[in-house]
mmCIF file of C-alpha atoms in Angstrom:
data_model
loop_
_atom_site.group_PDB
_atom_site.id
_atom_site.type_symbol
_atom_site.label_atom_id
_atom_site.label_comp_id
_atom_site.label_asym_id
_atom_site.label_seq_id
_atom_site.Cartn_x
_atom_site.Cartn_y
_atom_site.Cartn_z
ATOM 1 C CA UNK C 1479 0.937 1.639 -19.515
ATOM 2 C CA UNK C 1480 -0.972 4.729 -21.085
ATOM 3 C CA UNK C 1481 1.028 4.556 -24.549
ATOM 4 C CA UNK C 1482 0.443 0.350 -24.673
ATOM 5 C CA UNK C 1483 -3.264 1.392 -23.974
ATOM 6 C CA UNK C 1484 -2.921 4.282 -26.712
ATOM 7 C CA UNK C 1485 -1.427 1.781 -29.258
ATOM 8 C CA UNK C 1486 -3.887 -1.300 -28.829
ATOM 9 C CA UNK C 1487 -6.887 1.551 -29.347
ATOM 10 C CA UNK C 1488 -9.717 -1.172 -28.395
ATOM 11 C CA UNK C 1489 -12.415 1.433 -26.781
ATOM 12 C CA UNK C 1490 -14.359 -1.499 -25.124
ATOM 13 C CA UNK C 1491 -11.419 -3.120 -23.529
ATOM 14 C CA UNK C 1492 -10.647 0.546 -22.073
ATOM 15 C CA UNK C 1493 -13.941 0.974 -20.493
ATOM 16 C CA UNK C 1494 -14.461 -2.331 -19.284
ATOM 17 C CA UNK C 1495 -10.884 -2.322 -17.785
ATOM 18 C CA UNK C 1496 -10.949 0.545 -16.196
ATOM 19 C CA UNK C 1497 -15.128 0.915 -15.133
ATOM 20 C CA UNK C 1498 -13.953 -2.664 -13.652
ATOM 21 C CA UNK C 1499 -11.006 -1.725 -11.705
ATOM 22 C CA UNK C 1500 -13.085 1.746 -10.442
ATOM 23 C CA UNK C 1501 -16.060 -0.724 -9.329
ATOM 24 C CA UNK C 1502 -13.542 -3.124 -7.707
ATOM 25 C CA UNK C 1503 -11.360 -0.078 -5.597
ATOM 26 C CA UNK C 1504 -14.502 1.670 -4.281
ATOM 27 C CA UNK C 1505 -16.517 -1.241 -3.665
ATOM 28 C CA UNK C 1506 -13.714 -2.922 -1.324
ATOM 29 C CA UNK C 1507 -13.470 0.314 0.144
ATOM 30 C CA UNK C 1508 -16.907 0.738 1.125
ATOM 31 C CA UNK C 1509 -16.421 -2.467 2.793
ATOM 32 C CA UNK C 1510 -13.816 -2.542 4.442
ATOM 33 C CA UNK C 1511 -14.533 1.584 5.786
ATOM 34 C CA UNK C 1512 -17.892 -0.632 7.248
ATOM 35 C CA UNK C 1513 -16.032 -3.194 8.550
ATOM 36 C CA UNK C 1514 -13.425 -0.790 9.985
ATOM 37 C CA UNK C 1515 -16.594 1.219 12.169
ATOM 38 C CA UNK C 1516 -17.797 -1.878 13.465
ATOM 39 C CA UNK C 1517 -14.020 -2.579 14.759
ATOM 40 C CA UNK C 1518 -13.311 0.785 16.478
ATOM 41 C CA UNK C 1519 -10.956 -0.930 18.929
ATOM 42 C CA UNK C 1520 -8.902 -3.290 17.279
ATOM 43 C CA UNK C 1521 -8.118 -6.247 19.328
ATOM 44 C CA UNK C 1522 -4.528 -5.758 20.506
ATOM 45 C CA UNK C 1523 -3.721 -3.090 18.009
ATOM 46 C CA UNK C 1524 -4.169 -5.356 14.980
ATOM 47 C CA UNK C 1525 -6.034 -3.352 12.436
ATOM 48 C CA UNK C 1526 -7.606 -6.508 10.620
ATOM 49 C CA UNK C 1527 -9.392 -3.462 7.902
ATOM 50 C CA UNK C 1528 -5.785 -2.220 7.078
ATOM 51 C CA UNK C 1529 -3.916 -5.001 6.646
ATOM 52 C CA UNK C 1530 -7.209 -6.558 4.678
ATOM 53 C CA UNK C 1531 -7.166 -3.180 2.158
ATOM 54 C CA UNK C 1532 -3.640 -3.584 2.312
ATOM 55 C CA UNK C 1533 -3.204 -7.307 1.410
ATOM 56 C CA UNK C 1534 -5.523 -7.046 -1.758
ATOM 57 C CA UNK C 1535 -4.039 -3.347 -2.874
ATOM 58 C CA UNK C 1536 -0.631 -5.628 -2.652
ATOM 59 C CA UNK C 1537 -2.483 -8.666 -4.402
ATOM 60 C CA UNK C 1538 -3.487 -6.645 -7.151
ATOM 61 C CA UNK C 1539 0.171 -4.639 -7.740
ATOM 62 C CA UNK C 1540 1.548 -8.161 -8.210
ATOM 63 C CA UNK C 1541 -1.286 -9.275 -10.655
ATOM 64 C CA UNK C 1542 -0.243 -5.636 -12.727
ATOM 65 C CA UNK C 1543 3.495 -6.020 -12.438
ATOM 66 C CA UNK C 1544 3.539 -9.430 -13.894
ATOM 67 C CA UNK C 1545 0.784 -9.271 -16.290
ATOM 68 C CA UNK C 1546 2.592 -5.512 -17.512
ATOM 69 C CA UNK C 1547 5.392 -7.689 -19.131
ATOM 70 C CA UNK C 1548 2.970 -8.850 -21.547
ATOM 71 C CA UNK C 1549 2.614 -5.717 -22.812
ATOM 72 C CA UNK C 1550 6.744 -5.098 -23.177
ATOM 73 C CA UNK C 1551 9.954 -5.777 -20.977
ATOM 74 C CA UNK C 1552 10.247 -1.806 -20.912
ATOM 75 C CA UNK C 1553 6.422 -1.370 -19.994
ATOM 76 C CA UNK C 1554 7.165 -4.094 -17.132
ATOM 77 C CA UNK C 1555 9.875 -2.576 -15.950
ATOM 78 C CA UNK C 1556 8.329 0.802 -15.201
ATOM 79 C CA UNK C 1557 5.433 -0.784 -13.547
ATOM 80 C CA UNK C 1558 7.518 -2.857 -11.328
ATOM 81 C CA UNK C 1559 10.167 0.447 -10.435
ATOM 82 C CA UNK C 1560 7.110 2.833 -9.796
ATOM 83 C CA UNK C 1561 4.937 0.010 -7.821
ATOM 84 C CA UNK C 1562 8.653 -0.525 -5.716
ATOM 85 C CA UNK C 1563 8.752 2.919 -4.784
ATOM 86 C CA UNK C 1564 4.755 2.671 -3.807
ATOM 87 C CA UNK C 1565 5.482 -0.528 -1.922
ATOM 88 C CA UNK C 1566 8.444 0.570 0.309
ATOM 89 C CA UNK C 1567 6.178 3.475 1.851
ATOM 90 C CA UNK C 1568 2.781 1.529 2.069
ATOM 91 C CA UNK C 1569 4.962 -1.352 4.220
ATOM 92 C CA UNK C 1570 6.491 1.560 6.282
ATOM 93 C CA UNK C 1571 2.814 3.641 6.912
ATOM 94 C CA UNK C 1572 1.391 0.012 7.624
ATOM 95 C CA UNK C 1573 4.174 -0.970 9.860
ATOM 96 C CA UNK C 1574 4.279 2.559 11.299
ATOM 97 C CA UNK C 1575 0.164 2.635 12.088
ATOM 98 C CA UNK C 1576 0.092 -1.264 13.343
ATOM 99 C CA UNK C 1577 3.121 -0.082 16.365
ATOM 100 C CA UNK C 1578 1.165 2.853 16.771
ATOM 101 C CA UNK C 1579 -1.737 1.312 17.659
ATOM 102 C CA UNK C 1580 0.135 -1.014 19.943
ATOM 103 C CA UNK C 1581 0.797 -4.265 17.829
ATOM 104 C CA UNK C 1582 3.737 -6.656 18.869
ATOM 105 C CA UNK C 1583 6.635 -7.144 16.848
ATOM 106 C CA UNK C 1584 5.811 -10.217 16.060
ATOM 107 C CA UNK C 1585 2.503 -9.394 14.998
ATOM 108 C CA UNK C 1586 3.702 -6.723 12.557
ATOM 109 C CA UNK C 1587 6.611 -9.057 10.795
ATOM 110 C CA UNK C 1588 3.961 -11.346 10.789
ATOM 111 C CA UNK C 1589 1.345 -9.029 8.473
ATOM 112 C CA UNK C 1590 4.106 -7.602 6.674
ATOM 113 C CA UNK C 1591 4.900 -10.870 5.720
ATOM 114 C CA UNK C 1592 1.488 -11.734 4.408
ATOM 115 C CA UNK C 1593 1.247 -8.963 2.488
ATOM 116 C CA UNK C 1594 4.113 -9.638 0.852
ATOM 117 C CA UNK C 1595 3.297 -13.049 -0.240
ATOM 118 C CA UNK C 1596 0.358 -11.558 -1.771
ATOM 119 C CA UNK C 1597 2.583 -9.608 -3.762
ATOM 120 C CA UNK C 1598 4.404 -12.453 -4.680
ATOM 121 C CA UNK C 1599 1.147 -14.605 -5.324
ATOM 122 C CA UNK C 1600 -0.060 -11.721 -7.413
ATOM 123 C CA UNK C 1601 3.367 -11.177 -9.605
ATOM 124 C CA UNK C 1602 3.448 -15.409 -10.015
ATOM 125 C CA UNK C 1603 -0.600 -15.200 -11.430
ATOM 126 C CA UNK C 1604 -0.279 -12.022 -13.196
ATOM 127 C CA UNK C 1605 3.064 -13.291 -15.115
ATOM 128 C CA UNK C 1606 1.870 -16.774 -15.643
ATOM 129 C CA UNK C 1607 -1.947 -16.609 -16.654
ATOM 130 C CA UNK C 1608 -1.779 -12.841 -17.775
ATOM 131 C CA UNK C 1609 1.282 -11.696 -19.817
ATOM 132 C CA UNK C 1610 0.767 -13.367 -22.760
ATOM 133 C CA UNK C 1611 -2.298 -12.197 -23.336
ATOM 134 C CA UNK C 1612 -3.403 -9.456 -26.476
ATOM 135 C CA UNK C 1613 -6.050 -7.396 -28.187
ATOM 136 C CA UNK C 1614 -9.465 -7.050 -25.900
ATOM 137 C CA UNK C 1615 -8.150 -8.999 -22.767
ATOM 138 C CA UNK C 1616 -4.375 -6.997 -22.936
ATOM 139 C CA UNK C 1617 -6.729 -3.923 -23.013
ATOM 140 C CA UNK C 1618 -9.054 -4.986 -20.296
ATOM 141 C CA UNK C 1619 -5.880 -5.599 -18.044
ATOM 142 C CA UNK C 1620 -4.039 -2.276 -18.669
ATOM 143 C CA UNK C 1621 -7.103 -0.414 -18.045
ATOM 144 C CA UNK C 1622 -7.654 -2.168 -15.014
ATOM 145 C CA UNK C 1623 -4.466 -1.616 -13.792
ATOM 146 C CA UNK C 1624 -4.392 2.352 -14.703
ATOM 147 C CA UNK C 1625 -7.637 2.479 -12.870
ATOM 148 C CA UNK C 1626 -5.831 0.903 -9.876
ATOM 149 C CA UNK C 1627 -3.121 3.846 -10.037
ATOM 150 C CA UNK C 1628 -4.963 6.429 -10.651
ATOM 151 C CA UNK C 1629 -6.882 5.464 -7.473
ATOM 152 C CA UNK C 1630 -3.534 5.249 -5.513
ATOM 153 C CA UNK C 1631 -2.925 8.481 -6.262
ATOM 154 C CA UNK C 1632 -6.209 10.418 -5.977
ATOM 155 C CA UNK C 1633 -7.395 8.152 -3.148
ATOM 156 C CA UNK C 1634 -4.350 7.939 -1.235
ATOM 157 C CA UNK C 1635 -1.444 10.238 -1.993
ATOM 158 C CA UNK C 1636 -3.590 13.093 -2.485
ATOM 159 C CA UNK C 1637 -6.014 12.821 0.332
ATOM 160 C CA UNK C 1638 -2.614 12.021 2.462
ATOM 161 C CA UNK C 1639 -0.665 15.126 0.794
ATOM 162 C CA UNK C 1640 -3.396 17.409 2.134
ATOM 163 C CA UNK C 1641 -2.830 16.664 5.719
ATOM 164 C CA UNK C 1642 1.398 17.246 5.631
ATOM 165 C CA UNK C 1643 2.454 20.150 5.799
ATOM 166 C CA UNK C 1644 4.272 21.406 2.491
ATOM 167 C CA UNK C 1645 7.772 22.215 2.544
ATOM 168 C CA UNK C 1646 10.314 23.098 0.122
ATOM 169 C CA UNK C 1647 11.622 19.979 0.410
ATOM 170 C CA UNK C 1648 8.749 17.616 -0.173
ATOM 171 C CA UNK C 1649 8.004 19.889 -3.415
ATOM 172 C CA UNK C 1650 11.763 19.660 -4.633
ATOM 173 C CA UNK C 1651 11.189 15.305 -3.838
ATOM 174 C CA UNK C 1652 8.133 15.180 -5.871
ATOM 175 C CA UNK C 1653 10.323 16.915 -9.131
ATOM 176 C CA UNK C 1654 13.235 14.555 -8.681
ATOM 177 C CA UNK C 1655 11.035 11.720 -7.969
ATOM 178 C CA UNK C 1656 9.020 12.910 -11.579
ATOM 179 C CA UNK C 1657 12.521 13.712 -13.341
ATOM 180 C CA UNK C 1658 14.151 10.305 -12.557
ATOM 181 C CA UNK C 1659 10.999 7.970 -13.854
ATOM 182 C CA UNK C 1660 11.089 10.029 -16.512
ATOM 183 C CA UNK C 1661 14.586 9.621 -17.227
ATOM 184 C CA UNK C 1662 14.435 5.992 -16.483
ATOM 185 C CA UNK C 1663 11.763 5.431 -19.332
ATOM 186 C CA UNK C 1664 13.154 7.987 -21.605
ATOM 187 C CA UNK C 1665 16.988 5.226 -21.044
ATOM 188 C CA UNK C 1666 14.638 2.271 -21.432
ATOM 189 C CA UNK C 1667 13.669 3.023 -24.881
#
């Protein structure tokens, strides 16, 4: 997405995009981190604040996989493989955290299955109302969507990362993890 942004070079679009997207992410938060203290216990291990962050974190992926195709097949392509490899371990975490707190089966194929039609729902609007667009409103949306990435990872990952402990082997995974989407874009061209 960065060298898409780089190329358009429309400053305004940039900061709106992206001051946007920051707004949106820590605003939700806020909320739902409120909402999540007034629920302390969960009715029957359903974390409703979870699957609700969850849900519109997956709404918004879709929205930025489909609407990344307007900006090139190869830019759409990388956004869809990284947000993949994002998506398989957010379903497991959720999955993992919604058994852990004592949710039926049922209950968890049925919120994994809501979040991914908002994924779908997201990748249908994005593609649809979003792709074709240029200029300004291209900008806007790539900067939104870096802004919603970046917050993945300093939010999330990061925050995450500093309660596992390192190994050798979670050091080498983050290289060849690195090396193959780099090899993957560097194929694409």
């Amino acid at each position: 997405m960065l060298p898409e942004i780089d190329k358009l070079h429309d400053s305004l679009g940039i900061v709106l995009g992206f001051g946007l997207g920051v707004v949106l992410l820590l605003g939700l938060e806020g909320f739902l981190r409120g909402y999540e203290a007034a629920e302390s216990t969960p009715a029957r291990g359903f974390p409703t604040a979870l699957v609700t962050i969850v849900t519109v974190d997956v709404f918004v992926d879709g929205l930025l996989m489909g609407s990344s195709f307007g900006a090139g097949e190869r830019v759409g392509l990388l956004v869809t493989a990284a947000l993949t490899v994002e998506l398989l371990f957010l379903g497991l975490s959720m999955a993992a955290a919604m058994v852990g707190g004592g949710a039926a089966p049922r209950t968890v194929v049925a919120a994994t299955g809501l979040i991914a039609a908002a994924l779908a729902l997201g990748g249908l609007i994005g593609g649809a109302f979003l792709a074709g667009l240029t200029g300004f409103w291209l900008e806007l949306v790539l900067s939104f969507g870096a802004a919603a990435l970046l917050y993945l990872v300093v939010e999330e990952l990061l925050t995450e990362a500093h309660r596992v402990a390192e190994t050798p082997l979670l050091t080498a995974s983050f290289f060849v993890g690195f090396l193959a989407f780099y090899l993957f874009e560097l194929f694409a061209a």
